[in-house]
Coordinates of C-alpha atoms and ligand atoms in Angstrom, one line a residue:
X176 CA 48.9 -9.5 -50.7
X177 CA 46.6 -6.9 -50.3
X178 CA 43.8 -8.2 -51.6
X179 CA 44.3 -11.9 -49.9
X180 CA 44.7 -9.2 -46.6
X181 CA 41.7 -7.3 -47.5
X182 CA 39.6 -10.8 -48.3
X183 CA 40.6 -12.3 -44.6
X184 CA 40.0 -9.7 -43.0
X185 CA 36.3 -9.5 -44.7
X186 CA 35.9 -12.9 -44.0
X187 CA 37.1 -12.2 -40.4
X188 CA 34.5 -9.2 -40.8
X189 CA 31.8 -11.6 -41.6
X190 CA 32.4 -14.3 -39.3
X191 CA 32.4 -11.3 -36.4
X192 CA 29.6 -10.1 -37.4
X193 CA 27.6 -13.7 -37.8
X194 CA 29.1 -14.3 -34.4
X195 CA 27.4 -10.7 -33.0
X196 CA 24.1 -11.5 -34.8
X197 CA 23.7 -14.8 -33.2
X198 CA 24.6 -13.7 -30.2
X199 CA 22.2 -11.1 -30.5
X200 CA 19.7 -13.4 -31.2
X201 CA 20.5 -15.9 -28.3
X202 CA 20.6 -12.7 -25.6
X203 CA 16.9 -11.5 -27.0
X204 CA 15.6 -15.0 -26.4
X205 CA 16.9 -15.1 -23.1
X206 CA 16.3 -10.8 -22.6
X207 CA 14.5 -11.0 -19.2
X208 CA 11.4 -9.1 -18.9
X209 CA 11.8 -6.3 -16.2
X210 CA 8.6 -5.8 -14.0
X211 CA 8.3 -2.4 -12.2
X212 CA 7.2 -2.1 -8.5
X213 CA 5.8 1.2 -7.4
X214 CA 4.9 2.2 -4.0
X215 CA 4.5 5.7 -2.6
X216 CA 6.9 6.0 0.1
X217 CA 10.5 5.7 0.4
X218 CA 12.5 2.4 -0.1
X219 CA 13.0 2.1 4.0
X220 CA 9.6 1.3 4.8
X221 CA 7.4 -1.5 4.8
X222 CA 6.9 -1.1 1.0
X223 CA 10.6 -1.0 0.6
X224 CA 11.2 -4.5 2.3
X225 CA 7.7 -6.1 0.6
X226 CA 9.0 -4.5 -3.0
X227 CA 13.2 -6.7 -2.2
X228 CA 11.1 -9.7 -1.3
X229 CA 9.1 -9.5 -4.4
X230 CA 12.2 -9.1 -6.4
X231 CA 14.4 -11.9 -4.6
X232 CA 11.5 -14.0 -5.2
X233 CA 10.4 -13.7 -8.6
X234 CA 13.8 -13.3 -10.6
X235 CA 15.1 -16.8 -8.0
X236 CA 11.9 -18.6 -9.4
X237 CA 12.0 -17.0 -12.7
X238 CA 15.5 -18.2 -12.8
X239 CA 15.8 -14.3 -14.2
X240 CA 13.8 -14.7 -16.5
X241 CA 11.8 -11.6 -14.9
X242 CA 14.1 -8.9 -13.5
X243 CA 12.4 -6.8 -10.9
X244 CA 13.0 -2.6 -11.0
X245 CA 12.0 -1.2 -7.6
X246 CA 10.3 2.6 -8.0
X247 CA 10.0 4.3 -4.2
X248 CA 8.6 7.6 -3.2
X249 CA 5.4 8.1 -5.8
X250 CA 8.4 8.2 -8.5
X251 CA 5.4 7.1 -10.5
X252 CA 2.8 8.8 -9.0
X253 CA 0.5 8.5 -6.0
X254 CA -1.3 5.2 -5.0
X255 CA -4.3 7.1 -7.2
X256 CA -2.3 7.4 -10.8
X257 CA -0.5 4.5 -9.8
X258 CA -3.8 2.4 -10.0
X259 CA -4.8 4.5 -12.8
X260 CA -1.2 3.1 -14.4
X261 CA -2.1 -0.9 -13.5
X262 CA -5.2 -0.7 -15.6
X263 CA -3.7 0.8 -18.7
X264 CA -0.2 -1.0 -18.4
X265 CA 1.9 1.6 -17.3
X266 CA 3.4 0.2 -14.0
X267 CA 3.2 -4.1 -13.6
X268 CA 3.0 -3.9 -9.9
X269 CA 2.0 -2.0 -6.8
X270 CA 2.1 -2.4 -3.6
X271 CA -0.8 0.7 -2.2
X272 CA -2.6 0.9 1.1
X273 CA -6.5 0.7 0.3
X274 CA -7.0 4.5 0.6
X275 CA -7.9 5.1 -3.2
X276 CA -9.0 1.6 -3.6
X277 CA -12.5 1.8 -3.0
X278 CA -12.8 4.7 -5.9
X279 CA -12.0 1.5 -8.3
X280 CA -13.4 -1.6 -6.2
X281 CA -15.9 -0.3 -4.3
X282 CA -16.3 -3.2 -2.7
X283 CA -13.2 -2.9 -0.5
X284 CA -14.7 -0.2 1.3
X285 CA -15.6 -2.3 4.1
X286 CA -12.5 -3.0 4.6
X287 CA -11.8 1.1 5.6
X288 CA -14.3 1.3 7.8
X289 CA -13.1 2.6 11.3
X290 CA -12.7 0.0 14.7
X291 CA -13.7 -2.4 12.2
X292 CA -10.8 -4.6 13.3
X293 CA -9.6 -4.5 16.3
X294 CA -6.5 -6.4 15.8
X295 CA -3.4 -7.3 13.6
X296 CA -4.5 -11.2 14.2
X297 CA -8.0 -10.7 13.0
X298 CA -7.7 -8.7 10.2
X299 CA -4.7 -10.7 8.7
X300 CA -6.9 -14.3 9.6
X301 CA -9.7 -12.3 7.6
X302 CA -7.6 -11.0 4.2
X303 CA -6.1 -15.0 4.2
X304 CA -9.1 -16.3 4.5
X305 CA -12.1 -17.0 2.2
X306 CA -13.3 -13.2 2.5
X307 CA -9.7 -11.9 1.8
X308 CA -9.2 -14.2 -1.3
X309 CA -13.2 -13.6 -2.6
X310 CA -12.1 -9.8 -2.6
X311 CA -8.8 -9.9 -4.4
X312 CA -11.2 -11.6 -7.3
X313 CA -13.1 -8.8 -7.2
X314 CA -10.1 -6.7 -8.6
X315 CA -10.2 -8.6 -11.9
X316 CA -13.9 -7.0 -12.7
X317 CA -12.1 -3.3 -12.6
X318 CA -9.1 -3.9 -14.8
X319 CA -6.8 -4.7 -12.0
X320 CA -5.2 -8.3 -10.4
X321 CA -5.2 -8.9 -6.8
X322 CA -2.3 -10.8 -6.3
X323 CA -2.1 -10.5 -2.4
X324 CA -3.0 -8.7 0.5
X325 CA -0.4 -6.7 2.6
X326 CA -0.1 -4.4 5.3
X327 CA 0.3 -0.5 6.4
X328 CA -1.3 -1.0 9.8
X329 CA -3.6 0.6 12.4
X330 CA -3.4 4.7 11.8
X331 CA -3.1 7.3 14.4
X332 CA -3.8 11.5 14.5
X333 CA -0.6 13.3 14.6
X334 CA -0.5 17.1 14.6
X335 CA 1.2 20.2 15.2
X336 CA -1.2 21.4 17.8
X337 CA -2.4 19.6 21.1
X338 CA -2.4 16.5 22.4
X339 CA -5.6 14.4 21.1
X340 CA -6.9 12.3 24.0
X341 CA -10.6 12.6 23.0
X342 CA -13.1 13.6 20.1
X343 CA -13.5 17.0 20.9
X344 CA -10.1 17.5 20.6
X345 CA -10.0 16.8 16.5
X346 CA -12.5 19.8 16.0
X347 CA -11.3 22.6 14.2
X348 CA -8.4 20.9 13.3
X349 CA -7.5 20.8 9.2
X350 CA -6.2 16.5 8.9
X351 CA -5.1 15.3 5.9
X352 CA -7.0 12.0 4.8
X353 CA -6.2 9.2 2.2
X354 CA -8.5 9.6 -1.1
X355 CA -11.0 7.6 0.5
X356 CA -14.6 8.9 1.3
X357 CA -15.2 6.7 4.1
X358 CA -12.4 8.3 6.2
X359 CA -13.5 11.6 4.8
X360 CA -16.9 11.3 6.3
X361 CA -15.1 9.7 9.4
X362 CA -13.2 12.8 10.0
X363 CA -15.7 15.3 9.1
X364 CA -18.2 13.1 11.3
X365 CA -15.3 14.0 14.2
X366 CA -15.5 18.0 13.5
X367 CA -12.3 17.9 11.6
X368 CA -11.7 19.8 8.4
X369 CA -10.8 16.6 6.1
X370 CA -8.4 17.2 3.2
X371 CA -7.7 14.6 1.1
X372 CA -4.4 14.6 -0.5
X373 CA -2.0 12.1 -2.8
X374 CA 0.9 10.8 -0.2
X375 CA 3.8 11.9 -2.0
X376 CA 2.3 15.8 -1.0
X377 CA 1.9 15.2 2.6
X378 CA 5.1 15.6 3.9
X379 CA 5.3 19.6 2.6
X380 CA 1.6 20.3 2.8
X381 CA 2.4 19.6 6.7
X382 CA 6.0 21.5 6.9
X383 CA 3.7 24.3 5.1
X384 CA 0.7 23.9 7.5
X385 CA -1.6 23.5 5.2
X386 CA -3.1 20.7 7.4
X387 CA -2.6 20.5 11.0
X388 CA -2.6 17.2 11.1
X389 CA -2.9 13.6 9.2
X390 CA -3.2 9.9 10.3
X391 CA -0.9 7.0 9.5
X392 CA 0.4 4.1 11.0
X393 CA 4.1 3.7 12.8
X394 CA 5.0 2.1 9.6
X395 CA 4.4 5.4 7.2
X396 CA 5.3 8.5 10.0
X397 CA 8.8 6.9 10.9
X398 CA 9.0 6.0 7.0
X399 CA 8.3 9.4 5.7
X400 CA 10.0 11.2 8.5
X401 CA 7.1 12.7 9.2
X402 CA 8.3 13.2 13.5
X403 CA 10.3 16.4 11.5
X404 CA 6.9 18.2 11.0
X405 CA 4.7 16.7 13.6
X406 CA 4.7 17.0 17.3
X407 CA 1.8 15.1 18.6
X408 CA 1.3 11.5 18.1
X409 CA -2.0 10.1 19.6
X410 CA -2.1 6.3 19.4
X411 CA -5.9 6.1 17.9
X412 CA -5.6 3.0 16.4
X413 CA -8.6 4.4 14.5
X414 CA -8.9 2.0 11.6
X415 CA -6.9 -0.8 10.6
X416 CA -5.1 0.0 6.8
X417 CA -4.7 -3.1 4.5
X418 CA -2.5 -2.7 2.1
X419 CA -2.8 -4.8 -1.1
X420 CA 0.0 -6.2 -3.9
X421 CA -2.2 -5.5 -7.1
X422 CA -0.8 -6.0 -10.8
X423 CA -1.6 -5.1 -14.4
X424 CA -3.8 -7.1 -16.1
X425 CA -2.0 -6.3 -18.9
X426 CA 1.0 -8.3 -18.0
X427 CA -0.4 -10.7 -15.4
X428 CA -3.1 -12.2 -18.0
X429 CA -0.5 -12.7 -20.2
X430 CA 1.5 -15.0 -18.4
X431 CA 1.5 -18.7 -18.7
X432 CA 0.2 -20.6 -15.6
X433 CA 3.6 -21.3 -14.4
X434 CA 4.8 -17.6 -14.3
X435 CA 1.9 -16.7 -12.8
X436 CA 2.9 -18.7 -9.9
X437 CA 5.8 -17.1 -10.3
X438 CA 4.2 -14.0 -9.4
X439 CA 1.3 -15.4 -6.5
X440 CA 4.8 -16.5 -4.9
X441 CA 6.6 -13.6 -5.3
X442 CA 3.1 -11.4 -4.1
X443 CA 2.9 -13.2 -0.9
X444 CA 6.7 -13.1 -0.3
X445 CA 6.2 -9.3 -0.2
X446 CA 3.0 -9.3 1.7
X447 CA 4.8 -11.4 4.5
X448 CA 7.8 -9.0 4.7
X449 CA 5.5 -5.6 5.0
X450 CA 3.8 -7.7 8.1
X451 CA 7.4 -8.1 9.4
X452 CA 8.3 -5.2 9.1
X453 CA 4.6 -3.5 10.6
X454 CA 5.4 -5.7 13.7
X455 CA 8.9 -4.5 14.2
X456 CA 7.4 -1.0 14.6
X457 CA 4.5 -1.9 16.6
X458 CA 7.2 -3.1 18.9
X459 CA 10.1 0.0 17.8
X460 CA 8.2 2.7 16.3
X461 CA 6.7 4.5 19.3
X462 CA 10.2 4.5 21.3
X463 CA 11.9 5.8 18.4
X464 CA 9.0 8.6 17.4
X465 CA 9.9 9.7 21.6
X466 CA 13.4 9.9 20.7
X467 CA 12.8 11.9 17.3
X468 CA 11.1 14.4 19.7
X469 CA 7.5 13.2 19.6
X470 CA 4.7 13.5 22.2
X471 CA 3.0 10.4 22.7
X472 CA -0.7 10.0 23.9
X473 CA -1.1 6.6 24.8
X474 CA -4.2 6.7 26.9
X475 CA -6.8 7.3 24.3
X476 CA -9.7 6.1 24.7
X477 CA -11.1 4.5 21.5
X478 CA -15.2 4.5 22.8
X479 CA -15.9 7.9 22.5
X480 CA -14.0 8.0 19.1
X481 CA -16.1 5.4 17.8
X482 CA -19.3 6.5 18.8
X483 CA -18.5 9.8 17.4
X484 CA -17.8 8.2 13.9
X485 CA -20.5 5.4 13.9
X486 CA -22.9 7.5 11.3
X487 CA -20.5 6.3 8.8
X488 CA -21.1 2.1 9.1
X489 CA -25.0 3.3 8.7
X490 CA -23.9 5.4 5.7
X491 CA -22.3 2.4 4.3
X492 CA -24.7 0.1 4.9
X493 CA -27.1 2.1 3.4
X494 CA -25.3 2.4 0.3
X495 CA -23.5 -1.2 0.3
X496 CA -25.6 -3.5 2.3
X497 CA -23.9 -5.4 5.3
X498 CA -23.6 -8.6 3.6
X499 CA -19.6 -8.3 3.5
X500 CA -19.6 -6.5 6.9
X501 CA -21.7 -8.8 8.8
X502 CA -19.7 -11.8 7.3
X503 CA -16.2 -10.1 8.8
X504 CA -17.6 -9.4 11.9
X505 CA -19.1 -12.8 12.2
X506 CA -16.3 -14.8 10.9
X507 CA -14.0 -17.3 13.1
X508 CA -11.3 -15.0 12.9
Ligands
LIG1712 O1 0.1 3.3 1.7 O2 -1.5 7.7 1.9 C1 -1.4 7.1 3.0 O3 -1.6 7.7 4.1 C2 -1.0 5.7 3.1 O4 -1.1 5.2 4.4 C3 0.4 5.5 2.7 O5 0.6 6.0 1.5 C4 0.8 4.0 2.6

């Protein structure tokens, strides 16, 4: 009895076991391959909304065979290391305003350069169009994939000390800038102290005062709460900020033609929902910056400001060429 007992219940053993294996083995081949999306600020912004889309997107096509893990507020690191992180496979997807861009792909520098655009219609015409889709190839020569172009939005000054209505009221004052020498050289060009700094060490640098002052769009000051430790909002509109879906090659060139579709789909799902969501606050942001206890200065002239920052096109041009930038400001769009 006991051994017939002991035998059966091997068998039983076994037969588990054989059923665990296989079962195993059927879950691996179906294991769905998670993809991680970093941004650098928090999941109710703009990046937030473009990261869900991306995810609804690519696990419905996917049919899950991609599951999509969403990492907010530089939980991987700036939009610097999080570049750094696409090229050596670290991080499968970012969604990053342009600001360090340019120290990888120099040739989206043009695409920084202040009063450039001069509205959301023309630079969104111009990033779907030929010139948009000629630069997200470029990405591909520096160890990165372009897989779409997104959106932060025009930036404005804010600051803890006066109301900026004109040039001269920047001097002196210590304004944090992206990683991105042309809106260094705009800034110092303006008498500003520029600092650049990594987003995710803006919000403190400001409660601290180590700047004065920094410039964002609606999207990114109601985003990072950043009406808490800021007074003054000047509506500048100084340059228009692209921001960009970019992948790692790493995982991107490995995918068959079909995924990658996948993922073009999924890229411009998320691109069209930071746009949404840019135009909601264009429309919401300033009322609710009021209520948070902003100032708003909304008659600011933009001449003077770009006449005081025009040294930098030359500069570029010098060091670039206007190929690119006479081919954007000549386009239909
Ligand atoms: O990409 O660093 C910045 O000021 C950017 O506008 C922000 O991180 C969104």
């Amino acid at each position: 009895m006991t051994s017939r007992f002991a035998k059966s219940t091997l068998a039983t053993a076994i037969g588990a076991a054989t059923t665990l294996a296989l079962a195993g083995l059927s879950l691996q081949a179906q294991a769905a391959t998670e993809v991680s999306v970093g941004y650098a600020i928090s999941s109710d912004s703009h990046y937030g909304a473009g990261s869900r889309a991306f995810k609804e997107t690519l696990e419905r096509l996917s049919d899950g065979e991609f599951t999509v893990t969403d990492h907010p507020s530089g939980s991987l690191g700036g939009e610097r290391a999080m570049i750094e992180g696409l090229q050596i496979g670290t991080v499968d997807v970012v969604i990053t305003s342009t600001g360090p861009l340019g120290n990888f792909v120099p040739e989206t520098y043009v695409l920084d350069l202040p009063f450039l655009f001069t509205s959301y219609d023309q630079a969104r015409c111009v990033l779907d169009g030929e010139i948009g889709q000629e630069l997200l190839d470029k990405m591909g020569e520096h160890d990165l994939v372009g897989l779409a172009w997104a959106e932060n939005g025009f930036r404005h000054i804010t600051n803890s000390r006066r109301a900026i209505e004109s040039p001269e009221d920047v001097r002196g004052l210590k304004i944090r800038t992206m990683e991105n020498r042309i809106h260094q050289q705009a800034f110092e060009d303006l008498g500003a102290s520029p600092t650049p700094m990594a987003m995710p060490e803006l919000f403190t640098a400001l409660q601290q005062g180590t700047v004065d002052g920094q410039e964002n769009p609606l999207t990114v000051i109601v985003a990072a709460n950043l009406y808490e430790v800021q007074d003054q909002l000047s509506l500048t509109g100084h340059v228009y900020s692209p921001a960009i879906v970019l992948g790692s090659p790493v995982l991107i060139d490995g995918l068959s033609d079909e995924q990658r579709v996948w993922f073009d789909e999924a890229a411009r799902a998320a691109a069209e929902a930071t746009r949404a969501e840019v135009s909601r606050l264009e429309e919401e942001g300033v009322a609710f910056l009021q209520e948070q206890g902003m100032t708003v200065t909304d008659n600011v002239d933009p001449a003077p400001f770009q006449s005081a920052i025009e040294e930098v096109n030359a500069e570029f041009v010098e060091q670039y060429g206007d190929d690119m930038l006479e081919r954007i400001r000549n386009s239909d769009c």
